[in-house]
Backbone as ProteinMPNN parsed JSONL, in Angstrom:
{"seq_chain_A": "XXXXXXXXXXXXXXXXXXXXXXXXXXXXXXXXXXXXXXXXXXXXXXXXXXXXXXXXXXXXXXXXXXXXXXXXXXXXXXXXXXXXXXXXXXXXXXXXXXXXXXXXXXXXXXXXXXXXXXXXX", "coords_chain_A": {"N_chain_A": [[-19.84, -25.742, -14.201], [-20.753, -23.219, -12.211], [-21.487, -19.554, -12.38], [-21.262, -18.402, -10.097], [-18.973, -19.897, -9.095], [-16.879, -19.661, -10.396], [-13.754, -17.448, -10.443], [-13.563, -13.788, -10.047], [-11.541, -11.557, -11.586], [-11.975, -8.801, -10.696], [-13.079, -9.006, -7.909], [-10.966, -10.345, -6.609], [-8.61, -7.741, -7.058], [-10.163, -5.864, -5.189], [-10.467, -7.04, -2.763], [-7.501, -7.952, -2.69], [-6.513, -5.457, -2.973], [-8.481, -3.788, -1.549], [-9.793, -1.362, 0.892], [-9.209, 1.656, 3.414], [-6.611, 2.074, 3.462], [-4.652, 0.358, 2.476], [-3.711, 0.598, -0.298], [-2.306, 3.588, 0.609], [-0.46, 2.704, 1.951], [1.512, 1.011, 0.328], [2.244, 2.905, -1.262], [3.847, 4.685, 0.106], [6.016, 2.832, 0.575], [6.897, 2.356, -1.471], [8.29, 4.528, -2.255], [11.382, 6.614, -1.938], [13.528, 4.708, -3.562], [12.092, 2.307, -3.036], [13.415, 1.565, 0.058], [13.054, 0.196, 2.968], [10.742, 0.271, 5.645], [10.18, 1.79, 8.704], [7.611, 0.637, 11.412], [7.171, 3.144, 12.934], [7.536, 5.257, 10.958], [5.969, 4.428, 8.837], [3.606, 4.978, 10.113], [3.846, 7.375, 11.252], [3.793, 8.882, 8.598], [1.107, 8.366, 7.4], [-0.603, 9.914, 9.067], [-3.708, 9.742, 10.517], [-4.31, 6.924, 11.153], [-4.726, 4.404, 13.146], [-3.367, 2.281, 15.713], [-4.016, -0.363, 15.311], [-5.455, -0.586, 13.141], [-3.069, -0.044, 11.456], [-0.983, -2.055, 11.583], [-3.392, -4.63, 11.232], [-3.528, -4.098, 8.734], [-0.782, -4.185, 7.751], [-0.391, -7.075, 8.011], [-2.073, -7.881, 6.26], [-1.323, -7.526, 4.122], [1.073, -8.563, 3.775], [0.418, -11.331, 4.156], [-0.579, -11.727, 1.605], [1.335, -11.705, -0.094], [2.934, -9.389, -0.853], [4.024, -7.319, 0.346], [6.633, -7.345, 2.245], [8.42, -8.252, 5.485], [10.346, -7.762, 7.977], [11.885, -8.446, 10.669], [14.33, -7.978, 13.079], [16.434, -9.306, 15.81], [17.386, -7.699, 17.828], [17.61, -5.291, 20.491], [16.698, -2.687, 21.57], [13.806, -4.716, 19.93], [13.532, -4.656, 16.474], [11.588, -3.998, 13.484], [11.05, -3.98, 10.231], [9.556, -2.79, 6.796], [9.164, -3.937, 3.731], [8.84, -3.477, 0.013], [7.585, -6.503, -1.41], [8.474, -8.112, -5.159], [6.413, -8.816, -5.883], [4.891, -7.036, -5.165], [6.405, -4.626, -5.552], [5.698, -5.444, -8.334], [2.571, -4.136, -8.331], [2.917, -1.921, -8.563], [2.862, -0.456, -11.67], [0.02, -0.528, -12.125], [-1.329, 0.127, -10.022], [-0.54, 3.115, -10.395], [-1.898, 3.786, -13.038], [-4.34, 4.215, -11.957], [-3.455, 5.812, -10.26], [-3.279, 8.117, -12.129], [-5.434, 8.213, -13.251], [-6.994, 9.072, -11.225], [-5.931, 11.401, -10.586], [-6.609, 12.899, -12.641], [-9.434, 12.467, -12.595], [-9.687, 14.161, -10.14], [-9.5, 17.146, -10.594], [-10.806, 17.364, -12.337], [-13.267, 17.321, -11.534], [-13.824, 18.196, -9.254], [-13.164, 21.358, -6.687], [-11.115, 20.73, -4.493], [-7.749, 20.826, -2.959], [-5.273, 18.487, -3.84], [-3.635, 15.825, -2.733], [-0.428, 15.279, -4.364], [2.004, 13.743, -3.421], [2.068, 11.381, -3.328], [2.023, 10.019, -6.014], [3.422, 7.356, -7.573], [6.467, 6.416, -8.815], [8.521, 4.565, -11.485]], "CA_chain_A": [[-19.43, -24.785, -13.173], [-21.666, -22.049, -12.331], [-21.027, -18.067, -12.847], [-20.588, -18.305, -8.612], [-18.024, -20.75, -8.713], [-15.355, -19.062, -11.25], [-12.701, -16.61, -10.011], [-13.732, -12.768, -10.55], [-10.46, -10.704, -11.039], [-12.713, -7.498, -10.083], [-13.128, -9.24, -6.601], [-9.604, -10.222, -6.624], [-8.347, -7.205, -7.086], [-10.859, -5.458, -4.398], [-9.593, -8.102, -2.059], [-6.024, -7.735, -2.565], [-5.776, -3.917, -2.065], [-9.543, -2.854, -1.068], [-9.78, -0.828, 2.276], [-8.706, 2.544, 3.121], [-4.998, 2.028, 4.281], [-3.621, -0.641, 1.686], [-2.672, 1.797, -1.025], [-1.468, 4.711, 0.826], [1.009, 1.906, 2.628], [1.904, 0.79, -0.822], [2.414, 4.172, -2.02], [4.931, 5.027, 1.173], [6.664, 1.444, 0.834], [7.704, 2.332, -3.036], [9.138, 5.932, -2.21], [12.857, 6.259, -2.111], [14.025, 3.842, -4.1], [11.753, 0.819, -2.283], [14.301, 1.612, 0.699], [12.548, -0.463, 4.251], [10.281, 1.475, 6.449], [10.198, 0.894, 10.204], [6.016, 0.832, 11.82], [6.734, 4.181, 13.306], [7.604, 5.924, 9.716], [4.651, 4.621, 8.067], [2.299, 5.894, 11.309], [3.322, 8.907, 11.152], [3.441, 9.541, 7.273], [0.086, 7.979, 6.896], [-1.395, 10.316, 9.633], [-4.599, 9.398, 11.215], [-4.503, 5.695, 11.445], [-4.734, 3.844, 14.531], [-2.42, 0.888, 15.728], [-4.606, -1.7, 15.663], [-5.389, -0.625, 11.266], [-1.813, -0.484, 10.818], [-1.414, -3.822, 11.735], [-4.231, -5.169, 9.998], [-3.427, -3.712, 6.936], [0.439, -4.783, 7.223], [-0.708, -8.465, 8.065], [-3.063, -8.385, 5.035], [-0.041, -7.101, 2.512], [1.729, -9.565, 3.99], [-0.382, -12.559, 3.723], [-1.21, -11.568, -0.132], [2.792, -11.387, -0.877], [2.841, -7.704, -1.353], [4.888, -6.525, 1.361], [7.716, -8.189, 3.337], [8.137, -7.962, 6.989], [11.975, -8.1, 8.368], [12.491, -8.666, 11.98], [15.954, -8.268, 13.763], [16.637, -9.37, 16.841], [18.071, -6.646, 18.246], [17.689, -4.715, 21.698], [15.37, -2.779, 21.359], [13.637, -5.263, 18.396], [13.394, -3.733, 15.154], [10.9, -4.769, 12.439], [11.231, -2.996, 8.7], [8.498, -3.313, 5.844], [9.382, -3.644, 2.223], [7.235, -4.169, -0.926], [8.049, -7.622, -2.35], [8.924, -8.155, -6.468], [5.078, -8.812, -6.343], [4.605, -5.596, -4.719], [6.54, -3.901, -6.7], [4.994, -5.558, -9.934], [1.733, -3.775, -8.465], [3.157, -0.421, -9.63], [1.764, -0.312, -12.731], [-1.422, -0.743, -11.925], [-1.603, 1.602, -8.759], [0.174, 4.221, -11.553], [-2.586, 4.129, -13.953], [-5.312, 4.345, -11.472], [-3.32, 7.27, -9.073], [-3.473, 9.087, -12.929], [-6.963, 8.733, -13.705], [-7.878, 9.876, -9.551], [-5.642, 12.898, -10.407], [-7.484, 13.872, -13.522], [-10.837, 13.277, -11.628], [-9.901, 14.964, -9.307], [-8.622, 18.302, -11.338], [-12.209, 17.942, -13.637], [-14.673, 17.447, -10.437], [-13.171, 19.424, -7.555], [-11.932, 22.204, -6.266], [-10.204, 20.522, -3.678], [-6.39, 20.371, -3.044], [-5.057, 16.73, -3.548], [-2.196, 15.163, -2.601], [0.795, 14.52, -5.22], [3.08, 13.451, -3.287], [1.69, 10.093, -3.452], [2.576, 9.936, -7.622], [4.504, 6.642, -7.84], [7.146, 6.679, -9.61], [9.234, 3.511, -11.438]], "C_chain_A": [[-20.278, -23.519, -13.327], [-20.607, -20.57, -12.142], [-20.137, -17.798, -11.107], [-19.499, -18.877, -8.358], [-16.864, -20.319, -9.616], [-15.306, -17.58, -10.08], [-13.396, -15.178, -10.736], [-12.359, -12.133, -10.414], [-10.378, -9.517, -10.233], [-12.463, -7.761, -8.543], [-12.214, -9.616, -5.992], [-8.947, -8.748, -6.344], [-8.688, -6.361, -5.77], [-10.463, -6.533, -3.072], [-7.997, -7.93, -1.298], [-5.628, -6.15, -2.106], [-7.275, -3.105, -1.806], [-9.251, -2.496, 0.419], [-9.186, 0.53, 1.755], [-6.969, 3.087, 2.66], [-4.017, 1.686, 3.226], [-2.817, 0.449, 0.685], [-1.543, 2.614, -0.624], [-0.194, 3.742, 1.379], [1.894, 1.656, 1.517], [2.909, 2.001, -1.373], [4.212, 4.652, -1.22], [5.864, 4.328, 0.983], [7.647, 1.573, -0.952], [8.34, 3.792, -3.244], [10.887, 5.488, -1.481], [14.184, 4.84, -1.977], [14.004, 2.411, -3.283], [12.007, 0.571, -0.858], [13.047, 0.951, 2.101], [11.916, 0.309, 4.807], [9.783, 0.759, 7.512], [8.165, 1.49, 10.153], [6.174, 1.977, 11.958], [6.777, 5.41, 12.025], [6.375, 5.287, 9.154], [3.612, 4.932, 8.62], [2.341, 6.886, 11.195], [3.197, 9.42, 9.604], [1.65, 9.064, 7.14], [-1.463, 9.004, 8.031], [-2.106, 9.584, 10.784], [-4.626, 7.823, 11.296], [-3.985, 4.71, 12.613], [-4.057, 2.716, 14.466], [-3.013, -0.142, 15.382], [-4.965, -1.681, 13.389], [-4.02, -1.106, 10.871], [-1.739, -2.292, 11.002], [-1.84, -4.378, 11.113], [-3.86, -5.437, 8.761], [-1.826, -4.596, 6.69], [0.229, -6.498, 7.194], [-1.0, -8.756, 6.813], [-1.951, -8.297, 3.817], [0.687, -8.28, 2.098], [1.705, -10.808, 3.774], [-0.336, -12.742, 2.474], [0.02, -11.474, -0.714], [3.152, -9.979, -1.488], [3.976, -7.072, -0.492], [5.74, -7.783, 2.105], [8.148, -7.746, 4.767], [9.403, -8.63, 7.574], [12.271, -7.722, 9.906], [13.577, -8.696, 12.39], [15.629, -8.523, 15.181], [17.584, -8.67, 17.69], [17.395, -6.076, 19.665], [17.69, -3.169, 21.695], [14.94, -3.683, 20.162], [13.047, -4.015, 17.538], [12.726, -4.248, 14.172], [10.665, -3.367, 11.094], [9.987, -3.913, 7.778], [9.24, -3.276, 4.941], [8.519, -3.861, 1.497], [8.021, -5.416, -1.376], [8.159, -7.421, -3.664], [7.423, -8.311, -6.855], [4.338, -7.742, -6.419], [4.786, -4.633, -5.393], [5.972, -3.801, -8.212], [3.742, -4.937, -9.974], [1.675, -2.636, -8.901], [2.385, 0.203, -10.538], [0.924, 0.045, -12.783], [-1.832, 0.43, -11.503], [-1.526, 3.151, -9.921], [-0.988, 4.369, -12.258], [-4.14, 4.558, -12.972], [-4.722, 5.875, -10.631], [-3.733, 8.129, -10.476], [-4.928, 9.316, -13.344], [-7.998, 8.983, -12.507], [-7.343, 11.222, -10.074], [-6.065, 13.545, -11.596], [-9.101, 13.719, -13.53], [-11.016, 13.444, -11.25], [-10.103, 16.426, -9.87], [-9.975, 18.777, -12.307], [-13.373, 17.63, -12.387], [-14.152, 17.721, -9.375], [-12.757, 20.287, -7.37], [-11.021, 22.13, -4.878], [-9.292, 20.704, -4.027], [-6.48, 19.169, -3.006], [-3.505, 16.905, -3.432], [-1.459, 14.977, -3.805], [1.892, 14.156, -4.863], [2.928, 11.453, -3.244], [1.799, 9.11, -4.831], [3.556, 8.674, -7.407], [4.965, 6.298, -9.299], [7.96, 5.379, -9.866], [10.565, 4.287, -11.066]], "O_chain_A": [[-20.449, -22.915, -14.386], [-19.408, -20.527, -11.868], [-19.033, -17.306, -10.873], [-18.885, -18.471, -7.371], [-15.786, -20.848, -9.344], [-16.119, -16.992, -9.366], [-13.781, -15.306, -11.898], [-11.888, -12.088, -9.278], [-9.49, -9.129, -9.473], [-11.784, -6.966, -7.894], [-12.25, -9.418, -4.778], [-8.736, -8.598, -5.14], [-7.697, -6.047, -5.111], [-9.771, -5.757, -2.413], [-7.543, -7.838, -0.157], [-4.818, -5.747, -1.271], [-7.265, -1.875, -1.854], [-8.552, -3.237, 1.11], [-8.81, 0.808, 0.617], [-6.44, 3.952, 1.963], [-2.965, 2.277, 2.981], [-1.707, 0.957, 0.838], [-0.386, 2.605, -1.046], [0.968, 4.105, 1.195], [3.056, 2.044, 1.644], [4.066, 1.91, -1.785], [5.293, 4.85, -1.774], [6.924, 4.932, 1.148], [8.673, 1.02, -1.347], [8.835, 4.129, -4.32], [11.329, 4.529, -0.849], [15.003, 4.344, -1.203], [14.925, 1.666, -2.948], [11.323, -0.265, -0.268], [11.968, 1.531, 1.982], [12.369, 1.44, 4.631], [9.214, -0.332, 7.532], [7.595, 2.262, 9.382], [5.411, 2.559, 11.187], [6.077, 6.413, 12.16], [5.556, 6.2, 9.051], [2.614, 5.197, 7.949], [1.353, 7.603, 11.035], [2.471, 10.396, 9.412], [1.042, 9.944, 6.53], [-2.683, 8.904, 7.903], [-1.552, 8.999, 11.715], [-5.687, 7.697, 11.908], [-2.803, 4.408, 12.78], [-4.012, 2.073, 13.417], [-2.241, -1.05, 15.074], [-4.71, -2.595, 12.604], [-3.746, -2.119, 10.228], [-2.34, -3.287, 10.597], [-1.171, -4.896, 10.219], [-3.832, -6.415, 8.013], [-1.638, -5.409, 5.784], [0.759, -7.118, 6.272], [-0.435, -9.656, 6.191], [-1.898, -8.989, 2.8], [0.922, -8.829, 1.021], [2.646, -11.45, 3.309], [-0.062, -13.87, 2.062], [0.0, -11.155, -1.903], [3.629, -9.763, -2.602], [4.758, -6.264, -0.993], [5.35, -8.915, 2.389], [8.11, -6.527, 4.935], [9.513, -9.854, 7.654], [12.886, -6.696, 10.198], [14.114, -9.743, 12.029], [14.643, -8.006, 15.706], [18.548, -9.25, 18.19], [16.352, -6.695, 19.872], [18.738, -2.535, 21.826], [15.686, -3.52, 19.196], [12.439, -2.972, 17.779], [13.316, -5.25, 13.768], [10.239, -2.215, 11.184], [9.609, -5.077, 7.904], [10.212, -2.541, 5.119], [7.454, -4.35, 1.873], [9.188, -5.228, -1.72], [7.926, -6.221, -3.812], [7.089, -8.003, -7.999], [3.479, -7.418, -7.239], [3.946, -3.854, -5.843], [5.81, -2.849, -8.977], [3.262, -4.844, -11.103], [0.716, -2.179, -9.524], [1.531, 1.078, -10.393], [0.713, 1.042, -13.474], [-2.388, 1.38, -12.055], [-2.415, 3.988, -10.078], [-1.303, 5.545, -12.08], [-4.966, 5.274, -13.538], [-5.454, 6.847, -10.445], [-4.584, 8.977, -10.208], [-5.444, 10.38, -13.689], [-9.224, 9.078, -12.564], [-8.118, 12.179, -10.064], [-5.916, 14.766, -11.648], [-9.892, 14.438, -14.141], [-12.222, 13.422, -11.002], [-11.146, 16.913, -9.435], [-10.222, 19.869, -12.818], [-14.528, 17.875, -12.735], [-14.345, 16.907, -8.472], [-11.64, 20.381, -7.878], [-10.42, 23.052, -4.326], [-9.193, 20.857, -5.244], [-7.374, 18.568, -2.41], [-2.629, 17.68, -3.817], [-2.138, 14.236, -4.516], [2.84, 14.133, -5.648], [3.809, 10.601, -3.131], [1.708, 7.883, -4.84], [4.662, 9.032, -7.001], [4.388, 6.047, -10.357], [8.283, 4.801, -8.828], [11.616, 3.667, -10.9]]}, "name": "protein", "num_of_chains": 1, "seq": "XXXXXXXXXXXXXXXXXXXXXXXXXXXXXXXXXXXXXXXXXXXXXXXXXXXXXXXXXXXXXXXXXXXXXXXXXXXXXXXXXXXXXXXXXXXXXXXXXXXXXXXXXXXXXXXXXXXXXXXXX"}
C-alpha cells in the first residue's frame, strides 16, 4: 500500500471541520448547555453568512455526525440543530486549539478578539 493510499488524520481532520463557518457553528451549537438552535439563531449570531453557506455548512456537520437536525411538523415547520455525542466529543479538541488562537492572538496582535466563543465543558 502506497503513502497515497493510507488515511491521513491531518486531512481528516481538515475535512471534517475545514472551512470558514464549521467551527463558529460548533462553537454556537455547544453554548447554553448544548440547548437546540433554530436556522434563524445561528444566522444571526454568526453574522455575515449567507443562506446558501449556512446550509452547506449544516448539511456537511450533518453528514460527518457532528450535528443533528430535528424537524417538527408543525405550522409554520420548525427545524432545530444540536451537536451530536460525536459533536460534543469534538470539544476537546476545538478547546485546545480556541486556547492556543487566543494566546496567538494576545502575542501577535493588537487586535480585539472574540471570547465569547471560549467553549466551555
Amino acid at each position: 500500500m502506497s503513502d497515497n493510499d493510507k488515511l491521513c488524520p491531518l486531512k481528516h481532520l481538515a475535512n471534517t471541520f475545514g472551512g470558514k463557518w464549521k467551527l463558529p457553528i460548533i462553537c454556537i451549537l455547544s453554548c447554553d448547555n448544548y440547548s437546540a438552535k433554530r436556522y434563524s439563531v445561528l444566522k444571526r449570531r454568526l453574522g455575515n453568512i449567507t443562506n446558501l453557506m449556512l446550509a452547506q455548512s449544516l448539511r456537511e456537520l450533518e453528514s460527518s455526525g457532528l450535528v443533528h437536525r430535528e424537524q417538527y411538523n408543525e405550522i409554520p415547520p420548525r427545524v432545530e440543530y444540536s451537536l451530536t455525542e460525536r459533536g460534543k466529543s469534538a470539544l476537546t479538541f476545538i478547546n485546545y486549539a480556541a486556547e492556543w488562537a487566543i494566546k496567538d492572538l494576545r502575542e501577535n496582535s493588537n487586535q480585539i478578539f472574540c471570547s465569547k466563543c471560549i467553549i466551555t465543558d
